[in-house]
Coordinates of C-alpha atoms in Angstrom, one line a residue:
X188 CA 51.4 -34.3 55.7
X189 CA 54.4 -34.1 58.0
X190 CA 57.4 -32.5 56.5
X191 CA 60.1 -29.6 56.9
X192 CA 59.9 -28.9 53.5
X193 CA 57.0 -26.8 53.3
X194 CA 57.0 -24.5 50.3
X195 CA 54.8 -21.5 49.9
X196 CA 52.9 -21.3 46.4
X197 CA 53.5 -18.0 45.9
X198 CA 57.3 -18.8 45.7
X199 CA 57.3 -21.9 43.9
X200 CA 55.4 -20.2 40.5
X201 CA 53.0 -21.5 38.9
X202 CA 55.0 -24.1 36.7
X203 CA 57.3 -25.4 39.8
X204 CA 53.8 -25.5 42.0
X205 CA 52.6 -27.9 39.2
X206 CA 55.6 -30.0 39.1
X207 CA 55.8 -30.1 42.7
X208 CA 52.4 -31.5 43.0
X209 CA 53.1 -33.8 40.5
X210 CA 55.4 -35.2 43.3
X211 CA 52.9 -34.7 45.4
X212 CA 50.1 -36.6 44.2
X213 CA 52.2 -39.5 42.2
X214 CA 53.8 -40.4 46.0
X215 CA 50.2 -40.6 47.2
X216 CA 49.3 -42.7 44.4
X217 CA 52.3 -45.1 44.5
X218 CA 51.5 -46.1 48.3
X219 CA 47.8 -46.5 47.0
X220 CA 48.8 -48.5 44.2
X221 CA 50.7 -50.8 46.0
X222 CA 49.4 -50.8 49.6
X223 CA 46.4 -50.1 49.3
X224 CA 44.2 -46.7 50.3
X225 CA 45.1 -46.2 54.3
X226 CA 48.7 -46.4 53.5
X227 CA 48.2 -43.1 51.7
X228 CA 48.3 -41.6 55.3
X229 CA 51.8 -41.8 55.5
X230 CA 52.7 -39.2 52.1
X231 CA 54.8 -36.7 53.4
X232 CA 56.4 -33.3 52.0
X233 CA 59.8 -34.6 52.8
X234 CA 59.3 -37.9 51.5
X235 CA 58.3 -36.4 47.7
X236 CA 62.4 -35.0 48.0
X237 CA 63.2 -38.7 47.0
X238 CA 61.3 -38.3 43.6
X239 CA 62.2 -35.1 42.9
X240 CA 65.8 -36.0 43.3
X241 CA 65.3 -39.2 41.0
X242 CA 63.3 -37.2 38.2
X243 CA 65.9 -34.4 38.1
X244 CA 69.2 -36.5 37.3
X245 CA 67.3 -38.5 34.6
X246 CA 67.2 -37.5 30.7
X247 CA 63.2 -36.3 29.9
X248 CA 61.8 -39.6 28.7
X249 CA 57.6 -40.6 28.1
X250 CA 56.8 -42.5 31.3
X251 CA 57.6 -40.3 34.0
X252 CA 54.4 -38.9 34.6
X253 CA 50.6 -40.0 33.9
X254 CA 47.0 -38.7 34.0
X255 CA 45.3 -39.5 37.5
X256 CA 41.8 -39.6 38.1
X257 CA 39.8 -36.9 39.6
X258 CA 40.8 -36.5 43.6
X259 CA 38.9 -35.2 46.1
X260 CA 41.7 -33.3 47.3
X261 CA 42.2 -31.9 44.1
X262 CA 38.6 -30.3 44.0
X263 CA 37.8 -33.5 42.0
X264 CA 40.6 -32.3 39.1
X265 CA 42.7 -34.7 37.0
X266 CA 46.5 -33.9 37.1
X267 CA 49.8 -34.9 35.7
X268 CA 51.8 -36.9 38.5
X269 CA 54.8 -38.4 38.8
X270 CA 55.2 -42.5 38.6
X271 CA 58.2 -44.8 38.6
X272 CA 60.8 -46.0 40.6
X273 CA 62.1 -42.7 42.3
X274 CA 57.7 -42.5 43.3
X275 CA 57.9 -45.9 44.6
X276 CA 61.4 -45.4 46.4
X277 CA 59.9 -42.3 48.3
X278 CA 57.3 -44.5 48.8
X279 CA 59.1 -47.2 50.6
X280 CA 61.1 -44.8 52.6
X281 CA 58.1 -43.0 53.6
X282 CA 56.1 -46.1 55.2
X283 CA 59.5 -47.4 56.7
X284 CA 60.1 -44.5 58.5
X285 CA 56.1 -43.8 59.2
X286 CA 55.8 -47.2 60.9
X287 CA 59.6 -46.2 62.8
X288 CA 57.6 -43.1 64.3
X289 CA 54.7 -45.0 65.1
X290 CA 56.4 -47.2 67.1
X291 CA 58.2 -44.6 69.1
X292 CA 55.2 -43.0 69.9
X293 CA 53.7 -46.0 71.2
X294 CA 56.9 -46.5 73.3
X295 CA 56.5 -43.2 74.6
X296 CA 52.6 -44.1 75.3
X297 CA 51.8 -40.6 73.7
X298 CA 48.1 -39.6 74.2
X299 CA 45.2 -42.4 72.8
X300 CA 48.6 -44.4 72.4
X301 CA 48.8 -44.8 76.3
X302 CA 45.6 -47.3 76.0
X303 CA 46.4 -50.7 76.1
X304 CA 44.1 -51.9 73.2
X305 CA 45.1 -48.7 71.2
X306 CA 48.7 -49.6 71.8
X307 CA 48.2 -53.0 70.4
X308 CA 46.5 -52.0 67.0
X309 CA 49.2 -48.8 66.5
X310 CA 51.9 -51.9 66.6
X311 CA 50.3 -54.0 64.3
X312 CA 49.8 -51.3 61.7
X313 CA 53.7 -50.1 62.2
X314 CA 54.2 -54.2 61.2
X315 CA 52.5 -53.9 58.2
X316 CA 54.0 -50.4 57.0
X317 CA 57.2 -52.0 58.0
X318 CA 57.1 -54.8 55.6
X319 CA 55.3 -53.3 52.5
X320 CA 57.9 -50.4 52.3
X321 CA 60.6 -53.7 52.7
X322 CA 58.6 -55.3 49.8
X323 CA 58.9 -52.0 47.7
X324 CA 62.3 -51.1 48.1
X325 CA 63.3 -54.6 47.3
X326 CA 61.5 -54.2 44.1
X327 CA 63.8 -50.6 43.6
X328 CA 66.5 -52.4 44.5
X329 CA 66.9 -50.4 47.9
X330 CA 67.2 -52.7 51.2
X331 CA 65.6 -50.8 53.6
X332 CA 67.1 -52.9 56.3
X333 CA 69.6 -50.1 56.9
X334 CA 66.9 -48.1 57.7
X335 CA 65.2 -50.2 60.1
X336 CA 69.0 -50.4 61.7
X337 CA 69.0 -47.2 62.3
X338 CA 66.1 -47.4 64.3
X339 CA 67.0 -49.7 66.3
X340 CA 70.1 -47.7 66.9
X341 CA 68.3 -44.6 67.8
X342 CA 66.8 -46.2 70.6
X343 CA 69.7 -47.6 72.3
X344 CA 71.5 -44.3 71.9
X345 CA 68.4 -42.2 73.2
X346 CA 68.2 -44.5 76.8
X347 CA 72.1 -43.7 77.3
X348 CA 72.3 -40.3 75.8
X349 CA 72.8 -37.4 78.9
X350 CA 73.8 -34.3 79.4
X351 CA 77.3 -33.4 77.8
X352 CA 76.7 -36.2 74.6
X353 CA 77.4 -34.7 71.3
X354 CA 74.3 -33.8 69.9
X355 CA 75.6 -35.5 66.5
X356 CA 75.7 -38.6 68.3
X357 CA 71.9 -38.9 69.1
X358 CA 71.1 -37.4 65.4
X359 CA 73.4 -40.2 63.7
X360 CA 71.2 -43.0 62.9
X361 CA 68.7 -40.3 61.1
X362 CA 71.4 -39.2 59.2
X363 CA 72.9 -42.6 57.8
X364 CA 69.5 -43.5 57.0
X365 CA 68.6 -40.5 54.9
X366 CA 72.0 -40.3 53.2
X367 CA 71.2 -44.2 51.8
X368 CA 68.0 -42.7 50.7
X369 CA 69.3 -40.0 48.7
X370 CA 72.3 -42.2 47.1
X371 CA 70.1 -44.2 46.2
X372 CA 68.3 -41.9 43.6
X373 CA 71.4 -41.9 42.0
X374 CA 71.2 -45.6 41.6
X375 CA 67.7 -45.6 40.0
X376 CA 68.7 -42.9 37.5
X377 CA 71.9 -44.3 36.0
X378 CA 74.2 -41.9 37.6
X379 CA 76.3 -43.5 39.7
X380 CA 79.2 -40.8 40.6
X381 CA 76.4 -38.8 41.8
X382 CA 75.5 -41.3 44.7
X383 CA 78.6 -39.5 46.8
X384 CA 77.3 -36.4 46.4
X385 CA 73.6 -37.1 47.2
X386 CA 74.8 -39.2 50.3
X387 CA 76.2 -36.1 51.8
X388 CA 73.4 -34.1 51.4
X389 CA 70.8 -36.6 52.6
X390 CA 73.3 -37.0 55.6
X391 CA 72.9 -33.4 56.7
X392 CA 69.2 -33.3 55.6
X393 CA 68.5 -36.1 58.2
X394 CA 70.4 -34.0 60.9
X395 CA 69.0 -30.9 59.7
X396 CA 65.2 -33.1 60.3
X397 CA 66.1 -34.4 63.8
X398 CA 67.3 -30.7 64.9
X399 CA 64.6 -28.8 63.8
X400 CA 62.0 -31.4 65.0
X401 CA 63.7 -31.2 68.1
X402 CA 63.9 -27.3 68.3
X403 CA 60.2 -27.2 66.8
X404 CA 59.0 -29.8 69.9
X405 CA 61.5 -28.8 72.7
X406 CA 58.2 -26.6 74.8
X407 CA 55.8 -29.7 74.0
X408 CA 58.0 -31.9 75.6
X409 CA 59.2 -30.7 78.3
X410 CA 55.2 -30.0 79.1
X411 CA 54.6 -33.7 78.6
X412 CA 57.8 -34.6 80.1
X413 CA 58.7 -36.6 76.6
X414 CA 62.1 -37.1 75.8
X415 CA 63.7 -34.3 73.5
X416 CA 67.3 -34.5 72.6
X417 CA 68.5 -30.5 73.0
X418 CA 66.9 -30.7 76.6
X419 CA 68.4 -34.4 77.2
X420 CA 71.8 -33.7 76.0
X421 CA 71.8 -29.7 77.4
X422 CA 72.6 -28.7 74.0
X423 CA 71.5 -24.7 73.6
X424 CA 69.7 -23.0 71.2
X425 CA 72.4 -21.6 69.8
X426 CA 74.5 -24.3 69.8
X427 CA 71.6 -26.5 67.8
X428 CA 71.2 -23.0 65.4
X429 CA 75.1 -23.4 64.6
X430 CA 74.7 -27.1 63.4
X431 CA 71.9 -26.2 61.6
X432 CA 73.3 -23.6 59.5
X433 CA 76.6 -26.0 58.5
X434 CA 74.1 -28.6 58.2
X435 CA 72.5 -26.3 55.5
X436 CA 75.4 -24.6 54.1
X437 CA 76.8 -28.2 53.8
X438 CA 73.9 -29.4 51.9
X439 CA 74.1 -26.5 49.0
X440 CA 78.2 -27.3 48.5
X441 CA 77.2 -31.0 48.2
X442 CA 74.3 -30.1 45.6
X443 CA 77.0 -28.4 43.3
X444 CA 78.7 -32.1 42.9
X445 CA 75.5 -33.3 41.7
X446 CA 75.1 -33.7 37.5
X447 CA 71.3 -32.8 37.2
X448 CA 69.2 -33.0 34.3
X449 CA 67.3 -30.4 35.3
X450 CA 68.1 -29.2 39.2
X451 CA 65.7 -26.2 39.2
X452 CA 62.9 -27.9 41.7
X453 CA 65.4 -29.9 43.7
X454 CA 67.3 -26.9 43.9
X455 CA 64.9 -24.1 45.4
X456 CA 63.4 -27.0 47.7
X457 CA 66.6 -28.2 49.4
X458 CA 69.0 -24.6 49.0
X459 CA 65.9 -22.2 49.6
X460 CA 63.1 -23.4 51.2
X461 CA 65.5 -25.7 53.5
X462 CA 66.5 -22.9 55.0
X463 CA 63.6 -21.2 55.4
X464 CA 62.5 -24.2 57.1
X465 CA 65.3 -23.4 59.5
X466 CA 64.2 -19.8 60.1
X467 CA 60.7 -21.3 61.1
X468 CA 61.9 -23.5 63.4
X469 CA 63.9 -21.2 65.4
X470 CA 61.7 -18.0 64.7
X471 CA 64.0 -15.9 63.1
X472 CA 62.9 -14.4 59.2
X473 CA 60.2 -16.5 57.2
X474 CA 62.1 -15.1 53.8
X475 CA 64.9 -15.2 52.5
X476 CA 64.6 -11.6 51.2
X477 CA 65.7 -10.5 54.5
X478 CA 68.5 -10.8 57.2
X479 CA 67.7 -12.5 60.0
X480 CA 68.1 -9.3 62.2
X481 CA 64.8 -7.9 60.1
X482 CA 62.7 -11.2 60.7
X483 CA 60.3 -11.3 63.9
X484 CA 60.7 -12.2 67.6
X485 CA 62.3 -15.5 67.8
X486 CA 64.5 -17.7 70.1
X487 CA 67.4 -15.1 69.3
X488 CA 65.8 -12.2 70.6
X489 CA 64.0 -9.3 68.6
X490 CA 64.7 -7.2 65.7
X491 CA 67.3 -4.9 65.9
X492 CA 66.2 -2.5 63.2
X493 CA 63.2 0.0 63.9
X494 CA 60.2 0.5 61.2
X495 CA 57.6 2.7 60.6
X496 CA 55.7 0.8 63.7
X497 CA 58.4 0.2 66.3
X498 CA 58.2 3.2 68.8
X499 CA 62.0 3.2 68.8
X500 CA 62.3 4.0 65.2
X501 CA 63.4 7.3 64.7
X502 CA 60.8 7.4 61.0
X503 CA 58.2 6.5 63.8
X504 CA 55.4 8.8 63.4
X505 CA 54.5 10.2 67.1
X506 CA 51.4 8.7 68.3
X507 CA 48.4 10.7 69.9
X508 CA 48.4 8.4 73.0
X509 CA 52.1 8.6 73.6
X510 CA 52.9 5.1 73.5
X511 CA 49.8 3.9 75.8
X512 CA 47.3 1.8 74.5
X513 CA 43.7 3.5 74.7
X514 CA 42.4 0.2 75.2
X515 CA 44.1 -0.9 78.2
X516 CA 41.8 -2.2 81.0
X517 CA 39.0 -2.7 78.6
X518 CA 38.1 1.1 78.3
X519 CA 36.6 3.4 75.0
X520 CA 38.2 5.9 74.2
X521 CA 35.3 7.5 72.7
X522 CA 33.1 7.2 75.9
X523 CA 30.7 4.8 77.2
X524 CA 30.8 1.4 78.5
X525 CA 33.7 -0.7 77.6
X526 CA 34.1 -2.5 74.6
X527 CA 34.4 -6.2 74.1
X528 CA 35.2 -8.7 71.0
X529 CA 32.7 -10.7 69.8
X530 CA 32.6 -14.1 70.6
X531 CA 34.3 -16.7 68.2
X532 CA 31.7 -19.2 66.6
X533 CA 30.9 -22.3 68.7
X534 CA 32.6 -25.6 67.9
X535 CA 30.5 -27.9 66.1
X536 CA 29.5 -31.1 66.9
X537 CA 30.9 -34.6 65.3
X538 CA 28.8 -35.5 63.0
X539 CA 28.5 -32.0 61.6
X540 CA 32.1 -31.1 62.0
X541 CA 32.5 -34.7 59.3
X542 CA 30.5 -33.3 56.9
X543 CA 32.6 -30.3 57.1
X544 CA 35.1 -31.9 56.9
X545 CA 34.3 -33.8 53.6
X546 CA 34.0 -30.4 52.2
X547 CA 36.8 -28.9 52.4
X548 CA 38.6 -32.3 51.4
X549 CA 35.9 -32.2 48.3
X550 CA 36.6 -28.4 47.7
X551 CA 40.5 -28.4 47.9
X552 CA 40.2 -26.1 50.6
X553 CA 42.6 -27.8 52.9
X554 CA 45.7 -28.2 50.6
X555 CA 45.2 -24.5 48.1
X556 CA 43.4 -22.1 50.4
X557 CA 45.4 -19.5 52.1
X558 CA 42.8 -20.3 54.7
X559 CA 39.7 -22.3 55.9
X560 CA 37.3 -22.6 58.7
X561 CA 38.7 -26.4 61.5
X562 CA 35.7 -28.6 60.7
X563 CA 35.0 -29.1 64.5
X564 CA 37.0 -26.5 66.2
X565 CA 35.8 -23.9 63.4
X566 CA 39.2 -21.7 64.3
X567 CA 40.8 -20.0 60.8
X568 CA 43.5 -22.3 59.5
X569 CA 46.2 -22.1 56.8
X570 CA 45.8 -24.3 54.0
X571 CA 48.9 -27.0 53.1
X572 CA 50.1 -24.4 50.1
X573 CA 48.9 -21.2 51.3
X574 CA 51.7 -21.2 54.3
X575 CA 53.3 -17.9 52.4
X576 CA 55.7 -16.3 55.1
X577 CA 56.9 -13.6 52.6
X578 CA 56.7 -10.5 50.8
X579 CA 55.4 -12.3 47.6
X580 CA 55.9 -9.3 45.3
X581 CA 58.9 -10.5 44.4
X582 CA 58.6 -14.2 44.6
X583 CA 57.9 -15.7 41.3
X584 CA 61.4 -14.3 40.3
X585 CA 62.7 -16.7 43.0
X586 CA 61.6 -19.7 40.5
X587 CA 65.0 -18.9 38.6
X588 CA 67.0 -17.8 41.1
X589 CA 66.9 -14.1 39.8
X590 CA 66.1 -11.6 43.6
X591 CA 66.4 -14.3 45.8
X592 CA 70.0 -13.1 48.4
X593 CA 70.2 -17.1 49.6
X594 CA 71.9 -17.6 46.0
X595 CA 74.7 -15.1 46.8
X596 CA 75.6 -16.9 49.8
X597 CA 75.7 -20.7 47.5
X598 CA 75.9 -19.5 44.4
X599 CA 73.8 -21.6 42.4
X600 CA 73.8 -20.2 38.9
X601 CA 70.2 -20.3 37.7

């Protein structure tokens, strides 16, 4: 479930949690429905923007939403999930743009993808996701061939892009492709005058997904020796933190063109949790509750306000060991021989670390607990929805807009 957009539940609130699932699960459920189950690999959190967008311009109808069955990765639950065109349209786009990555990674030859025979079957698949999401956004009415343009562009432009090219230029072809996406919700919910609109924001949400990717990968790469466009066009940090804050900021003006039905959803995932997305990236504050001065260690440099537990702070309370840490060189304080951490639990093996892993699925665990045990590698992970980066005591007032200081700098109105 690759994505930018990763809300935490705590903020969403109960009834926006529910509706976002809804998104969720009916985008899972279209590629099911009309690719069959292994296509349901490719849902992904950005991918469910496209529904949400369509859903919120359109007047409340019956038909948008449906009973599904029980789901293992619902803890075997029923639940109300979206359907329609704007499902099938995020659908399309996400298997178009899934088989686009798959290909780039086997022309990178990244990890298993390096084997010949690997190589072979990764291309085929990338085929096939490349003409069912074709098929489905013809039936939509979307031609997705401006999406398999762009590409096709972006590799051409990646093998000549060097140091002192415009970062914009290497992040283009993303951008024209989302921008058609997002005009073309407008299309499918009989609004017309907001496809303008829409195509600006999903312009500057494609940039803002090639920056942060970039920013997000840039160590990775240059480990692997992959290409990465901040180190391949010598674009700083700061430089690619700029774009991403227009990039942002340009995205909440465009939204306030948009005639919504009902924006609340759409809103708080691509004016909020956008740019907390943007904090995570480049390590600055996880919450919009704070300044990014208060937020941790990042790419910018450190805090620059004290608190109770920075030995700087003036409120610091003076600590018995002045500052040293009793521990150092593996020593007890209290006497004795040193002290050691218990060792982590082993790894478990394959077959064991499967039927693990069928729990969890079978239990929810992976996508509503704040965290579970790896199947195999048996190291604590963060569930899908339990990512909370915040002070949540004041969170399920963000569902309406009411504490949240993001909405004094775009004035939404809720």
């Amino acid at each position: 479930m690759f994505g930018i957009v990763r809300p935490c539940s705590h903020r969403l609130g109960e009834g926006l949690k529910t509706q976002w699932m809804a998104h969720l699960c009916g985008l899972c459920l279209a590629l099911r429905g009309d690719h069959g189950q292994f296509a349901r690999v490719v849902t992904n959190y950005d991918g469910l923007l496209i529904s949400v967008l369509t859903e919120a311009q359109v007047e409340r109808t019956t038909g948008w939403r449906r009973t599904a069955g029980p789901c293992p990765l619902r803890g075997m639950r029923t639940a109300s999930v979206a359907q329609g065109e704007g499902a099938r349209l995020a659908a399309a786009v996400s298997l178009v743009l899934a088989s686009a990555k798959v290909r780039d990674h086997v022309a990178d030859k990244d990890g298993l993808l390096a084997r010949r025979p690997v190589a072979l079957a990764a291309r085929r698949v990338a085929a096939s996701w490349g003409r069912a999401g074709a098929r489905t956004g013809s039936d939509v009415g979307f031609d997705t061939a401006v999406l398999v343009d762009a590409v096709d562009r972006q590799v051409g432009i990646e093998a000549l892009a060097g140091p002192g090219t415009p970062l914009l230029t290497v992040t283009e072809p993303t951008e024209t492709a989302t921008a058609a996406a997002f005009a073309h919700t407008a299309v499918l919910a009989g609004r017309p005058g907001n496809a303008e609109p829409l195509a600006e924001a999903g312009r500057l949400f494609g940039r803002l997904a090639h920056l942060l990717d970039a920013v997000e990968d840039r160590e990775t790469d240059a480990a692997s020796g992959a290409w990465n466009p901040l180190t391949a066009t010598g674009t700083p940090l700061v430089e690619a933190r700029r774009l991403a804050d227009d990039a942002l900021h340009g995205i909440r003006l465009a939204l306030r063109e948009v005639e919504f039905t009902d924006s609340k959803l759409a809103h708080l995932l691509l004016a909020h949790e956008l740019g907390r997305s943007v904090d995570r990236a480049f390590g600055t504050s996880g919450c919009g509750h704070q300044d990014h001065e208060d937020g941790a260690r990042g790419a910018f440099g450190p805090p620059q306000h004290g608190g109770p537990y920075n030995p700087q702070s003036p409120q610091s309370p003076q600590s018995p060991y002045d500052g040293q840490n009793p521990y150092a060189g593996g020593g007890n304080p209290f006497g004795g021989a040193p002290s050691f951490p218990p060792p982590g639990p082993g790894r478990r093996g394959f077959w064991a670390g499967c039927a693990a892993a069928i729990g969890l699925c079978c239990t929810c665990k992976v996508c509503c607990a704040d965290e579970f045990e790896g199947p195999w590698s048996r190291r604590r992970r963060e569930g899908c929805l339990g990512n909370c980066d915040c002070d949540c005591s004041c969170c399920e007032a963000c569902e309406i807009c009411e504490c949240c200081e993001c909405c004094s700098c775009c004035d939404c109105g809720l």
